[in-house]
Tab-separated table of C-alpha atoms in Angstrom:
chain	number	residue	atom	x	y	z
A	106	MET	CA	-102.627	26.772	-60.369
A	107	GLN	CA	-99.075	27.111	-61.692
A	108	THR	CA	-95.924	26.449	-59.696
A	109	ILE	CA	-92.307	27.102	-60.619
A	110	LEU	CA	-89.576	24.839	-59.239
A	111	ARG	CA	-86.461	26.953	-59.723
A	112	ASN	CA	-82.756	26.872	-58.899
A	113	ALA	CA	-82.656	23.139	-59.571
A	114	PHE	CA	-80.292	20.641	-61.182
A	115	VAL	CA	-82.744	18.833	-63.451
A	116	TYR	CA	-82.130	15.330	-64.812
A	117	THR	CA	-84.929	15.052	-67.368
A	118	GLY	CA	-84.696	11.323	-68.077
A	119	ASP	CA	-85.361	11.943	-71.780
A	120	PRO	CA	-83.654	9.759	-74.424
A	121	ALA	CA	-80.669	12.131	-74.506
A	122	HIS	CA	-80.307	12.049	-70.686
A	123	ARG	CA	-80.465	15.829	-70.749
A	124	CYS	CA	-79.267	17.552	-67.583
A	125	ILE	CA	-79.974	21.216	-66.877
A	126	GLU	CA	-77.559	22.523	-64.276
A	127	LYS	CA	-79.447	25.739	-63.491
A	128	GLY	CA	-82.877	24.537	-64.420
A	129	ALA	CA	-86.529	25.081	-63.651
A	130	LEU	CA	-89.855	23.350	-64.138
A	131	LEU	CA	-93.231	24.972	-64.618
A	132	LEU	CA	-96.058	22.843	-63.254
A	133	SER	CA	-99.707	23.438	-64.100
A	134	GLY	CA	-101.837	21.386	-61.770
A	135	ASP	CA	-100.787	17.771	-62.211
A	136	ARG	CA	-98.697	18.253	-65.372
A	137	ILE	CA	-95.397	19.715	-66.500
A	138	ASP	CA	-95.914	22.748	-68.740
A	139	TRP	CA	-92.278	23.586	-69.343
A	140	VAL	CA	-88.773	22.462	-68.361
A	141	GLY	CA	-85.505	24.128	-69.226
A	142	PRO	CA	-82.811	26.587	-68.119
A	143	GLU	CA	-84.151	28.979	-65.489
A	144	ALA	CA	-82.912	31.918	-67.563
A	145	ASP	CA	-85.325	30.879	-70.328
A	146	LEU	CA	-88.460	30.729	-68.190
A	147	PRO	CA	-91.446	32.252	-70.019
A	148	LEU	CA	-92.132	35.859	-69.011
A	149	GLY	CA	-95.235	37.129	-67.290
A	150	LEU	CA	-96.100	33.973	-65.411
A	151	ASP	CA	-98.688	34.165	-62.660
A	152	ALA	CA	-97.174	31.370	-60.609
A	153	SER	CA	-95.824	30.705	-57.146
A	154	ALA	CA	-92.124	29.829	-57.044
A	155	ARG	CA	-90.187	27.360	-54.929
A	156	ASP	CA	-86.427	27.761	-54.686
A	157	LEU	CA	-84.815	24.300	-54.536
A	158	GLY	CA	-81.395	25.626	-53.566
A	159	GLY	CA	-79.546	23.658	-56.227
A	160	ARG	CA	-81.111	20.338	-55.320
A	161	VAL	CA	-81.436	17.607	-57.951
A	162	VAL	CA	-84.782	16.824	-59.557
A	163	ILE	CA	-85.348	13.484	-61.302
A	164	PRO	CA	-88.376	11.632	-62.669
A	165	GLY	CA	-90.208	9.469	-60.144
A	166	LEU	CA	-88.676	5.990	-60.044
A	167	ILE	CA	-90.764	3.094	-61.348
A	168	ASN	CA	-90.892	-0.358	-59.739
A	169	THR	CA	-92.060	-2.775	-62.424
A	170	HIS	CA	-92.443	-5.815	-60.173
A	171	ALA	CA	-93.344	-6.061	-56.472
A	172	HIS	CA	-95.365	-8.133	-53.996
A	173	GLY	CA	-96.282	-5.565	-51.358
A	174	GLY	CA	-98.654	-7.804	-49.449
A	175	LEU	CA	-95.815	-10.095	-48.358
A	176	SER	CA	-93.981	-7.369	-46.434
A	177	LEU	CA	-94.951	-8.511	-42.929
A	178	HIS	CA	-92.589	-11.492	-43.156
A	179	ARG	CA	-89.347	-9.882	-44.347
A	180	GLY	CA	-86.402	-12.125	-43.509
A	181	TYR	CA	-88.547	-15.207	-42.855
A	182	CYS	CA	-86.423	-17.312	-45.208
A	183	ASP	CA	-83.188	-15.900	-46.611
A	184	ASP	CA	-81.581	-19.055	-48.020
A	185	GLY	CA	-82.147	-21.570	-50.793
A	186	ASP	CA	-82.841	-21.309	-54.487
A	187	LEU	CA	-86.266	-20.314	-55.835
A	188	PHE	CA	-87.988	-23.661	-55.377
A	189	ALA	CA	-86.480	-24.538	-51.984
A	190	TRP	CA	-87.199	-21.006	-50.747
A	191	ALA	CA	-90.806	-21.079	-51.998
A	192	ALA	CA	-91.396	-24.471	-50.350
A	193	ALA	CA	-90.078	-23.135	-47.021
A	194	LEU	CA	-92.391	-20.120	-47.242
A	195	ALA	CA	-95.509	-21.955	-48.396
A	196	PRO	CA	-96.910	-22.901	-44.946
A	197	THR	CA	-96.808	-19.217	-43.936
A	198	THR	CA	-97.667	-17.349	-47.129
A	199	SER	CA	-100.593	-19.659	-47.923
A	200	GLN	CA	-102.199	-18.601	-44.621
A	201	LEU	CA	-102.009	-14.840	-45.178
A	202	THR	CA	-105.381	-13.110	-44.969
A	203	LEU	CA	-106.627	-10.101	-46.909
A	204	GLU	CA	-106.024	-8.030	-43.784
A	205	ASP	CA	-102.409	-9.259	-43.643
A	206	ASN	CA	-102.125	-8.287	-47.289
A	207	ARG	CA	-103.375	-4.769	-46.598
A	208	TRP	CA	-100.976	-4.117	-43.692
A	209	GLY	CA	-98.106	-5.494	-45.753
A	210	CYS	CA	-99.038	-3.163	-48.606
A	211	TYR	CA	-98.827	-0.168	-46.278
A	212	LEU	CA	-95.319	-1.156	-45.223
A	213	ALA	CA	-94.293	-1.681	-48.845
A	214	ALA	CA	-95.742	1.590	-50.111
A	215	PHE	CA	-94.164	3.593	-47.287
A	216	GLU	CA	-90.761	2.093	-48.036
A	217	MET	CA	-91.077	2.579	-51.766
A	218	VAL	CA	-92.017	6.252	-51.538
A	219	ARG	CA	-89.151	6.867	-49.108
A	220	ASN	CA	-86.924	5.413	-51.843
A	221	GLY	CA	-88.296	7.751	-54.509
A	222	ILE	CA	-90.624	5.216	-56.131
A	223	THR	CA	-93.739	6.942	-57.415
A	224	THR	CA	-95.212	4.026	-59.404
A	225	ALA	CA	-95.266	0.291	-58.684
A	226	CYS	CA	-96.632	-2.786	-60.422
A	227	ASP	CA	-97.809	-4.936	-57.517
A	228	CYS	CA	-98.670	-8.628	-57.643
A	229	ALA	CA	-101.015	-10.394	-55.222
A	230	ARG	CA	-102.694	-13.784	-55.085
A	231	TYR	CA	-105.935	-12.504	-53.581
A	232	GLY	CA	-107.311	-8.991	-53.181
A	233	ALA	CA	-106.551	-7.473	-56.574
A	234	GLY	CA	-107.495	-3.969	-55.460
A	235	ILE	CA	-105.795	-3.828	-52.065
A	236	PHE	CA	-102.442	-2.381	-53.094
A	237	SER	CA	-104.095	0.269	-55.271
A	238	SER	CA	-106.313	1.442	-52.397
A	239	VAL	CA	-103.305	1.718	-50.068
A	240	ALA	CA	-101.112	3.400	-52.694
A	241	SER	CA	-103.833	5.910	-53.566
A	242	ALA	CA	-104.288	6.823	-49.905
A	243	ILE	CA	-100.569	7.610	-49.736
A	244	GLY	CA	-100.703	9.409	-53.104
A	245	MET	CA	-98.677	6.872	-55.054
A	246	ARG	CA	-99.376	5.516	-58.535
A	247	SER	CA	-99.980	1.779	-59.066
A	248	LEU	CA	-100.600	-0.962	-61.599
A	249	SER	CA	-102.200	-3.694	-59.490
A	250	GLY	CA	-103.748	-7.112	-59.788
A	251	SER	CA	-103.657	-10.793	-58.906
A	252	LEU	CA	-101.755	-13.700	-60.413
A	253	ALA	CA	-103.949	-16.715	-61.112
A	254	ASN	CA	-102.675	-20.210	-60.328
A	255	SER	CA	-103.790	-23.779	-60.949
A	256	PRO	CA	-104.332	-25.683	-57.662
A	257	SER	CA	-103.365	-28.941	-59.340
A	258	LEU	CA	-99.874	-27.571	-59.956
A	259	ARG	CA	-99.334	-25.550	-56.782
A	260	THR	CA	-98.318	-27.125	-53.489
A	261	SER	CA	-100.332	-24.701	-51.344
A	262	GLY	CA	-103.140	-22.177	-51.526
A	263	GLN	CA	-106.665	-22.122	-52.875
A	264	PRO	CA	-107.811	-21.563	-56.462
A	265	ASN	CA	-108.074	-17.851	-57.268
A	266	TRP	CA	-109.557	-17.916	-60.752
A	267	PRO	CA	-112.062	-16.678	-61.867
A	268	ALA	CA	-112.358	-14.849	-58.516
A	269	ALA	CA	-109.357	-12.688	-59.494
A	270	LEU	CA	-111.216	-11.545	-62.593
A	271	GLU	CA	-114.229	-10.435	-60.584
A	272	GLU	CA	-112.016	-8.717	-57.981
A	273	THR	CA	-110.202	-6.855	-60.738
A	274	LYS	CA	-113.381	-5.700	-62.434
A	275	GLU	CA	-114.660	-4.429	-59.096
A	276	ALA	CA	-111.370	-2.625	-58.391
A	277	ILE	CA	-111.439	-0.988	-61.823
A	278	GLN	CA	-114.937	0.261	-61.157
A	279	GLN	CA	-113.968	1.633	-57.742
A	280	ARG	CA	-110.545	3.137	-58.382
A	281	SER	CA	-109.734	3.737	-62.038
A	282	GLY	CA	-111.171	7.254	-61.893
A	283	ASP	CA	-108.671	8.481	-59.307
A	284	GLY	CA	-105.930	9.071	-61.881
A	285	LEU	CA	-103.470	6.973	-59.889
A	286	SER	CA	-104.693	3.398	-60.277
A	287	ARG	CA	-104.478	1.007	-63.198
A	288	PHE	CA	-104.972	-2.740	-63.199
A	289	TYR	CA	-103.904	-5.924	-64.955
A	290	LEU	CA	-104.816	-9.597	-65.031
A	291	GLY	CA	-102.000	-12.051	-64.468
A	292	ALA	CA	-100.975	-15.679	-64.153
A	293	HIS	CA	-98.303	-16.814	-61.734
A	294	SER	CA	-96.026	-18.739	-64.099
A	295	PRO	CA	-95.928	-21.407	-66.819
A	296	TYR	CA	-95.070	-24.040	-64.196
A	297	ASN	CA	-97.898	-23.094	-61.801
A	298	CYS	CA	-100.603	-22.681	-64.445
A	299	THR	CA	-102.108	-25.031	-66.988
A	300	PRO	CA	-102.133	-23.923	-70.637
A	301	GLU	CA	-105.905	-23.604	-70.381
A	302	LEU	CA	-105.652	-21.197	-67.448
A	303	LEU	CA	-102.897	-19.144	-69.093
A	304	THR	CA	-105.024	-18.736	-72.205
A	305	ALA	CA	-108.152	-17.878	-70.209
A	306	VAL	CA	-106.361	-15.154	-68.229
A	307	LYS	CA	-104.813	-13.556	-71.319
A	308	GLU	CA	-108.129	-13.612	-73.176
A	309	ALA	CA	-109.849	-12.004	-70.191
A	310	ALA	CA	-107.129	-9.344	-69.981
A	311	ASP	CA	-107.551	-8.516	-73.662
A	312	GLY	CA	-111.306	-8.520	-73.211
A	313	ILE	CA	-111.278	-5.791	-70.581
A	314	GLY	CA	-108.302	-3.943	-72.073
A	315	VAL	CA	-105.684	-4.415	-69.382
A	316	PRO	CA	-102.090	-5.740	-69.407
A	317	PHE	CA	-101.166	-9.364	-68.786
A	318	VAL	CA	-98.480	-10.103	-66.144
A	319	ILE	CA	-96.558	-13.339	-65.540
A	320	HIS	CA	-93.334	-14.654	-63.948
A	321	VAL	CA	-91.358	-16.499	-66.614
A	322	ALA	CA	-87.918	-18.068	-67.197
A	323	GLU	CA	-86.849	-17.188	-63.664
A	324	ASN	CA	-85.024	-20.374	-62.698
A	325	ARG	CA	-83.183	-23.146	-64.547
A	326	ARG	CA	-85.402	-25.805	-62.984
A	327	GLU	CA	-88.437	-23.979	-64.383
A	328	LEU	CA	-87.083	-24.548	-67.897
A	329	GLU	CA	-86.829	-28.276	-67.222
A	330	ILE	CA	-90.363	-28.494	-65.771
A	331	VAL	CA	-92.021	-26.628	-68.635
A	332	GLN	CA	-90.059	-28.500	-71.269
A	333	GLU	CA	-90.920	-31.858	-69.709
A	334	ARG	CA	-94.627	-31.017	-69.613
A	335	HIS	CA	-95.078	-29.166	-72.883
A	336	GLY	CA	-92.060	-29.896	-75.078
A	337	ARG	CA	-91.102	-26.222	-75.218
A	338	ARG	CA	-89.047	-23.763	-73.203
A	339	PRO	CA	-91.105	-21.223	-71.238
A	340	ILE	CA	-90.903	-18.271	-73.663
A	341	ASP	CA	-91.709	-20.456	-76.647
A	342	HIS	CA	-94.550	-22.005	-74.637
A	343	LEU	CA	-96.061	-18.545	-74.055
A	344	ARG	CA	-95.577	-17.642	-77.713
A	345	HIS	CA	-97.257	-20.862	-78.800
A	346	LEU	CA	-100.260	-20.024	-76.602
A	347	GLY	CA	-100.516	-16.509	-78.054
A	348	LEU	CA	-99.694	-14.723	-74.806
A	349	LEU	CA	-96.930	-12.378	-75.965
A	350	ASP	CA	-97.687	-8.887	-77.234
A	351	ARG	CA	-97.210	-5.226	-76.380
A	352	LYS	CA	-99.485	-5.559	-73.327
A	353	SER	CA	-97.533	-8.451	-71.794
A	354	ILE	CA	-95.281	-7.768	-68.778
A	355	LEU	CA	-92.821	-10.580	-68.064
A	356	ALA	CA	-91.081	-10.688	-64.697
A	357	HIS	CA	-87.507	-12.056	-64.501
A	358	CYS	CA	-86.625	-13.554	-67.950
A	359	VAL	CA	-83.296	-14.836	-66.660
A	360	TRP	CA	-82.966	-18.041	-68.678
A	361	LEU	CA	-83.226	-16.964	-72.314
A	362	ASN	CA	-81.411	-18.046	-75.447
A	363	GLU	CA	-80.915	-15.938	-78.585
A	364	GLU	CA	-84.044	-17.318	-80.223
A	365	GLU	CA	-86.153	-16.382	-77.210
A	366	ILE	CA	-84.690	-12.881	-77.103
A	367	GLY	CA	-85.771	-12.568	-80.722
A	368	ILE	CA	-89.264	-13.786	-79.852
A	369	LEU	CA	-89.576	-11.123	-77.168
A	370	ALA	CA	-88.223	-8.417	-79.451
A	371	SER	CA	-90.731	-9.187	-82.188
A	372	SER	CA	-93.633	-9.519	-79.750
A	373	GLY	CA	-93.285	-6.106	-78.087
A	374	ALA	CA	-93.538	-7.622	-74.601
A	375	GLY	CA	-91.779	-5.820	-71.754
A	376	VAL	CA	-89.463	-7.290	-69.117
A	377	ALA	CA	-89.347	-6.510	-65.378
A	378	HIS	CA	-85.736	-7.165	-64.351
A	379	ASN	CA	-85.204	-8.044	-60.657
A	380	PRO	CA	-81.425	-8.334	-60.216
A	381	ILE	CA	-81.279	-8.518	-56.418
A	382	SER	CA	-84.053	-11.095	-56.113
A	383	ASN	CA	-82.466	-13.155	-58.888
A	384	GLY	CA	-79.163	-13.024	-57.038
A	385	LYS	CA	-80.579	-13.863	-53.618
A	386	LEU	CA	-82.494	-16.896	-54.935
A	387	ALA	CA	-79.550	-18.147	-57.018
A	388	SER	CA	-81.610	-17.797	-60.184
A	389	GLY	CA	-78.901	-16.314	-62.376
A	390	VAL	CA	-78.265	-13.102	-64.287
A	391	ALA	CA	-80.697	-12.020	-66.979
A	392	PRO	CA	-79.276	-11.109	-70.430
A	393	ILE	CA	-80.245	-7.454	-70.092
A	394	PRO	CA	-77.762	-5.908	-72.560
A	395	GLN	CA	-78.841	-8.378	-75.236
A	396	LEU	CA	-82.532	-7.673	-74.614
A	397	ARG	CA	-82.051	-3.911	-74.758
A	398	ARG	CA	-79.929	-4.117	-77.913
A	399	ARG	CA	-82.843	-5.886	-79.608
A	400	GLY	CA	-85.238	-3.118	-78.533
A	401	VAL	CA	-87.006	-4.972	-75.716
A	402	ALA	CA	-88.306	-2.592	-73.050
A	403	VAL	CA	-86.666	-3.468	-69.714
A	404	GLY	CA	-87.657	-1.954	-66.372
A	405	LEU	CA	-86.398	-2.625	-62.864
A	406	GLY	CA	-88.274	-4.392	-60.086
A	407	THR	CA	-87.651	-5.070	-56.431
A	408	ASP	CA	-89.755	-8.234	-56.144
A	409	SER	CA	-90.872	-8.813	-52.525
A	410	THR	CA	-89.216	-8.203	-49.163
A	411	LEU	CA	-89.054	-11.999	-48.879
A	412	SER	CA	-86.791	-12.355	-51.912
A	413	ASN	CA	-85.015	-9.030	-51.561
A	414	ASN	CA	-85.483	-7.616	-48.015
A	415	CYS	CA	-85.757	-3.995	-49.139
A	416	LEU	CA	-87.650	-2.090	-51.800
A	417	SER	CA	-85.137	0.279	-53.359
A	418	ILE	CA	-84.776	0.998	-57.049
A	419	PHE	CA	-81.520	2.778	-56.192
A	420	GLN	CA	-80.125	-0.584	-55.103
A	421	GLU	CA	-81.594	-2.330	-58.139
A	422	MET	CA	-79.870	0.152	-60.460
A	423	LYS	CA	-76.498	-0.466	-58.860
A	424	PHE	CA	-76.867	-4.246	-58.747
A	425	ALA	CA	-78.132	-4.353	-62.337
A	426	VAL	CA	-74.916	-2.747	-63.543
A	427	LEU	CA	-72.556	-4.676	-61.280
A	428	MET	CA	-74.047	-8.109	-61.995
A	429	GLN	CA	-73.710	-7.616	-65.744
A	430	ARG	CA	-70.111	-6.523	-65.423
A	431	VAL	CA	-68.992	-9.206	-62.998
A	432	THR	CA	-70.476	-12.022	-65.090
A	433	SER	CA	-69.366	-10.717	-68.496
A	434	LEU	CA	-66.002	-9.290	-67.368
A	435	ASP	CA	-66.954	-6.315	-69.529
A	436	GLY	CA	-66.727	-2.959	-67.756
A	437	HIS	CA	-69.062	-1.429	-70.332
A	438	ALA	CA	-71.723	-4.148	-70.362
A	439	LEU	CA	-74.248	-1.853	-68.669
A	440	THR	CA	-73.793	1.790	-67.687
A	441	ALA	CA	-75.266	4.159	-65.109
A	442	ARG	CA	-77.246	5.820	-67.896
A	443	ASP	CA	-78.680	2.450	-68.890
A	444	ALA	CA	-79.729	1.793	-65.308
A	445	LEU	CA	-81.388	5.211	-64.953
A	446	SER	CA	-83.295	4.624	-68.183
A	447	MET	CA	-84.600	1.306	-66.878
A	448	ALA	CA	-85.601	2.918	-63.575
A	449	THR	CA	-87.575	5.671	-65.270
A	450	ARG	CA	-88.448	5.945	-68.955
A	451	GLU	CA	-88.102	2.255	-69.855
A	452	GLY	CA	-89.999	1.202	-66.740
A	453	ALA	CA	-92.884	3.419	-67.829
A	454	ARG	CA	-92.780	1.787	-71.263
A	455	VAL	CA	-92.897	-1.702	-69.725
A	456	LEU	CA	-96.049	-0.748	-67.798
A	457	GLY	CA	-97.658	0.934	-70.822
A	458	TRP	CA	-97.571	4.304	-69.041
A	459	GLU	CA	-94.889	6.051	-71.099
A	460	ALA	CA	-97.230	8.723	-72.476
A	461	ASP	CA	-97.687	10.177	-68.984
A	462	ILE	CA	-94.705	9.334	-66.779
A	463	GLY	CA	-91.054	8.264	-66.839
A	464	SER	CA	-89.384	11.549	-67.798
A	465	LEU	CA	-89.595	15.255	-67.023
A	466	GLU	CA	-90.950	16.650	-70.275
A	467	ALA	CA	-93.659	19.136	-71.171
A	468	GLY	CA	-97.069	17.464	-71.294
A	469	LYS	CA	-96.202	14.644	-68.933
A	470	GLU	CA	-97.558	14.311	-65.416
A	471	ALA	CA	-95.520	15.880	-62.643
A	472	ASP	CA	-94.144	12.764	-60.923
A	473	LEU	CA	-90.743	13.753	-59.594
A	474	VAL	CA	-88.226	13.335	-56.793
A	475	ILE	CA	-86.128	16.087	-55.235
A	476	LEU	CA	-82.786	14.971	-53.793
A	477	GLU	CA	-79.966	16.563	-51.827
A	478	LEU	CA	-76.813	15.453	-53.612
A	479	ASP	CA	-73.382	16.779	-52.769
A	480	HIS	CA	-70.045	16.226	-54.438
A	481	PRO	CA	-66.718	17.659	-53.226
A	482	LEU	CA	-65.929	18.858	-56.744
A	483	GLY	CA	-69.425	20.175	-57.462
A	484	LEU	CA	-72.354	18.740	-59.407
A	485	THR	CA	-71.958	18.006	-63.104
A	486	PRO	CA	-74.153	15.797	-65.301
A	487	GLU	CA	-71.623	12.955	-65.080
A	488	ARG	CA	-71.328	13.186	-61.290
A	489	VAL	CA	-75.072	13.421	-60.741
A	490	ILE	CA	-75.807	10.384	-62.919
A	491	SER	CA	-73.005	8.446	-61.204
A	492	ASP	CA	-74.233	9.349	-57.713
A	493	LEU	CA	-77.859	8.497	-58.523
A	494	VAL	CA	-76.895	4.962	-59.518
A	495	TYR	CA	-73.919	4.140	-57.324
A	496	ALA	CA	-74.316	6.206	-54.137
A	497	ALA	CA	-77.808	7.636	-53.614
A	498	GLY	CA	-80.529	6.269	-51.361
A	499	PRO	CA	-83.472	7.334	-49.209
A	500	HIS	CA	-81.186	9.507	-47.085
A	501	ASN	CA	-80.846	11.855	-50.067
A	502	ILE	CA	-84.548	12.321	-50.724
A	503	ARG	CA	-86.180	15.559	-49.628
A	504	SER	CA	-89.482	15.482	-51.505
A	505	VAL	CA	-91.570	13.132	-53.633
A	506	MET	CA	-94.304	14.497	-55.882
A	507	VAL	CA	-97.005	12.620	-57.800
A	508	LYS	CA	-99.325	14.457	-60.180
A	509	GLY	CA	-97.816	17.739	-59.019
A	510	ARG	CA	-98.653	17.123	-55.356
A	511	ALA	CA	-96.040	16.551	-52.650
A	512	ILE	CA	-96.825	13.215	-51.000
A	513	PHE	CA	-93.567	13.042	-49.012
A	514	GLU	CA	-91.788	16.129	-47.720
A	515	ASP	CA	-88.784	16.434	-45.386
A	516	GLY	CA	-89.134	12.929	-44.004
A	517	LYS	CA	-92.917	12.915	-43.563
A	518	PHE	CA	-95.884	11.726	-45.579
A	519	THR	CA	-98.314	14.544	-46.265
A	520	LEU	CA	-101.560	12.638	-46.895
A	521	ILE	CA	-101.425	9.922	-44.244
A	522	ASP	CA	-100.120	9.362	-40.716
A	523	GLU	CA	-97.308	6.838	-41.168
A	524	ALA	CA	-96.618	6.538	-37.428
A	525	GLU	CA	-100.260	5.775	-36.669
A	526	ILE	CA	-100.419	3.052	-39.340
A	527	LYS	CA	-97.170	1.460	-38.192
A	528	GLY	CA	-98.392	1.620	-34.591
A	529	GLN	CA	-101.474	-0.359	-35.580
A	530	ILE	CA	-99.268	-2.944	-37.265
A	531	ARG	CA	-97.060	-3.303	-34.166
A	532	ASN	CA	-100.075	-3.602	-31.891
A	533	ARG	CA	-101.680	-6.207	-34.099
A	534	TYR	CA	-98.684	-8.431	-34.790
A	535	GLY	CA	-96.288	-7.773	-31.910
A	536	ARG	CA	-93.649	-10.513	-31.721
A	537	ARG	CA	-95.646	-13.161	-33.572
């Protein structure tokens, strides 16, 4: 089944940031067959056509770091740095059940899709397959798993290793054939995991052929803790343990020196940059321009609604640019094009999914977002890119497609009853 999306302003998200002002896409099933000027559409097509009325089409946005299961408690603690904030949350988050996790994942996935996010890397402590099952029901793509921790180093919670390994294997068996779900094995952080656990998780990840995910170098105090225990800074500690390679996804990476940036560049590891979370928790500003100049893949992440309060890659793009400029006093430190790359193509590279998603190009899967953008002077490539980063939000989104199928259309989810799910959540939790 072929479908033509015509009369569109297409932002392809390719390395040249190509924009096609009177463009069209030809979709065959779940993939893009052709993209280009509408006047150049191949002749003799047996395809249905959809007139987009000049709306803007962009690649689906990619969230490289989230904690969907924590979404029930948005706003529970909005103050304090990382460690004070985590200590305040611990009595509540350590008591969350798998059912709490599932309802939270629904809230997170609904919000992400409404914000044009078609793929998310989600991190849990228990229930490695929960986010993927929820995301698949909605039609969204996911890279899911659990982050192992060492009880001797964590102030709350139960041990979750090797249970996380068994949960992940089971989830892979159940869901990896749906074309939407991929999985990883992860460890919480160098300060919450012993070297032995970090090594065991990475070896297990390599053994079953999945990525390895970890929070690292997020907070200045973390540097002090890891250095006191192991005589090395966090990135060097991971390198020493053999944990850094192309299949490693590192969340945060705020506190890096030049040597550590070089270590990451030579390792091939990707970085999930969470500017709003890092700002809210007083963690600092990651050296994103320096990382990207050295060829490190950098994507954008929202983190959780506890450390961010909303799940919008539009906001992350804007904050990523502004935080670099305000701290460097350089108005060119990061640009709107840079931010769009991180939200799409680079995010796909971080997750190891760049062969299939992240840009609108022939042969890739049809993950895309259709937006209603308006400018008093008319749409041009420069104005569209500017609006996407500095002005756009969920109010602009008209349709979200994953694998060529509309999962969100004109304010409604097409595969699931959002109101019914949210009603169940309200009835269950009320004013607790």
